Coordinates of C-alpha atoms in Angstrom, one line a residue:
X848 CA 22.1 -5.8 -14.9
X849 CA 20.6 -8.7 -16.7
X850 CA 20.9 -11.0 -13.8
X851 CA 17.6 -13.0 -13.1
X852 CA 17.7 -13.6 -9.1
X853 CA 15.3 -15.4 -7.3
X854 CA 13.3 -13.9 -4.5
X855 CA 10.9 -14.9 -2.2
X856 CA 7.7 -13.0 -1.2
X857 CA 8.7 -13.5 2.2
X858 CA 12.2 -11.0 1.3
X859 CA 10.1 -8.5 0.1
X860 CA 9.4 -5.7 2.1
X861 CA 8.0 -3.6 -0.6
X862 CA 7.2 -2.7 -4.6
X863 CA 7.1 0.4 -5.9
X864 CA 6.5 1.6 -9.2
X865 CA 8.1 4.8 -10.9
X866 CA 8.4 6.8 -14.1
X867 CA 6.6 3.2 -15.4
X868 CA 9.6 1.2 -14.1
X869 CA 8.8 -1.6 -11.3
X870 CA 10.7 -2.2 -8.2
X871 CA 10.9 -4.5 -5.5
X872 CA 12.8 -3.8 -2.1
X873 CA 14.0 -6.3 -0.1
X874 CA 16.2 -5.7 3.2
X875 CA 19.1 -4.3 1.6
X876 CA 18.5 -4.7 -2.3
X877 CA 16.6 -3.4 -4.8
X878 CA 15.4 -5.1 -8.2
X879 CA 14.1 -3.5 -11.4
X880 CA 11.5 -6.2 -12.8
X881 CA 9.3 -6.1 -16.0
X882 CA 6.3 -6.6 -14.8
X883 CA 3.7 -4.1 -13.3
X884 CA 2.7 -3.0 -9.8
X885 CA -1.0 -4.6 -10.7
X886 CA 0.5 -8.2 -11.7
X887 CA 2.4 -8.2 -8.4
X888 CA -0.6 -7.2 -6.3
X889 CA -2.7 -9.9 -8.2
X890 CA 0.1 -12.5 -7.2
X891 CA 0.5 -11.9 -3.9
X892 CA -3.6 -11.4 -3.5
X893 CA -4.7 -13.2 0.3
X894 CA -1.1 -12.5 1.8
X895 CA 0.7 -10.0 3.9
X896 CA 0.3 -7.2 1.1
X897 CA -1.3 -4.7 0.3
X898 CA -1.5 -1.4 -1.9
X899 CA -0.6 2.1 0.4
X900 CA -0.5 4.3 -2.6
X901 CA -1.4 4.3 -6.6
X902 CA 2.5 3.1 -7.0
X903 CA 3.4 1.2 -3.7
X904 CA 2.9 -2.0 -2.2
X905 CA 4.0 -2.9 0.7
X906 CA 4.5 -6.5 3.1
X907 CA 3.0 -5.7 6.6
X908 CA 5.1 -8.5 7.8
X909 CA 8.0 -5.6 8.1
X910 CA 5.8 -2.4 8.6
X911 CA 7.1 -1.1 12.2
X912 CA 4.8 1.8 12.4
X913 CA 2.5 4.7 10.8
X914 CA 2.1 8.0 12.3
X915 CA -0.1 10.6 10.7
X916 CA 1.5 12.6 8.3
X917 CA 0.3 15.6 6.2
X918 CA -2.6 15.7 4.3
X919 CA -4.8 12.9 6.3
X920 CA -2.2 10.4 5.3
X921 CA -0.1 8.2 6.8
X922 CA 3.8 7.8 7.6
X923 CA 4.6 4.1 7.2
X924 CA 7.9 3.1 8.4
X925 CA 9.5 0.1 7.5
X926 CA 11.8 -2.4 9.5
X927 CA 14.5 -1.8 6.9
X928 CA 14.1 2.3 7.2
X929 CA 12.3 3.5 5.1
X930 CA 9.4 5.6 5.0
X931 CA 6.6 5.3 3.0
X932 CA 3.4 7.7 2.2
X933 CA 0.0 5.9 2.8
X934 CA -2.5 7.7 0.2
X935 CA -5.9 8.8 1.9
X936 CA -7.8 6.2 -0.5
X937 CA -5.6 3.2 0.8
X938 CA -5.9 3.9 4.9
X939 CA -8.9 2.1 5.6
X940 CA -7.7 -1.4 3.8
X941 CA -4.1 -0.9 5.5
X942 CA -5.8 -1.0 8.5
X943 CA -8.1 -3.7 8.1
X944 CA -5.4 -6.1 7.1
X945 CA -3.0 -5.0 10.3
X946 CA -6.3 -5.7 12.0
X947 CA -6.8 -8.8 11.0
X948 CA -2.5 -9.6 10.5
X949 CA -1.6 -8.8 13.9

């Protein structure tokens, strides 16, 4: 909309990326921003994020639970939701840092 908001990484519950567009996902809104999945994850490196797929990152801070879903993968559900496919590839570090979160 042309708007520039300000949002803190504690409002974010996810980012996702799709058809090359970048999103982040906070509690009830979502914003389109221009810059990509990677630079996010490089910003927010050491904190309560972390990649669960090629295009989605999400902020364990408001992950309620994963269940296993088809494939080996994982169901994450979110505090505001929404579910979320953990790849196969990204299991073992999602689990590490609710380890070490939590």
């Amino acid at each position: 909309d042309g708007i520039q908001h300000k949002l803190y990484e504690t409002d974010l519950y996810y980012a996702d990326t799709i058809e090359g567009k970048t999103f982040l996902y906070t509690k009830d809104e979502v914003y389109e921003i221009p810059e990509s999945l990677s630079g996010i994850e490089q910003r927010l490196k050491g904190n309560q994020f972390v990649r669960i797929s090629k295009n989605c990152l999400i902020n364990i801070d408001y992950l309620s639970k994963v269940e296993p879903y088809s494939n080996h993968r994982l169901l994450a559900h979110m505090k505001n939701g929404e579910k979320l496919i953990v790849g196969r590839t990204y299991i073992p570090e999602l689990k590490n840092i609710v380890k070490k979160g939590r």
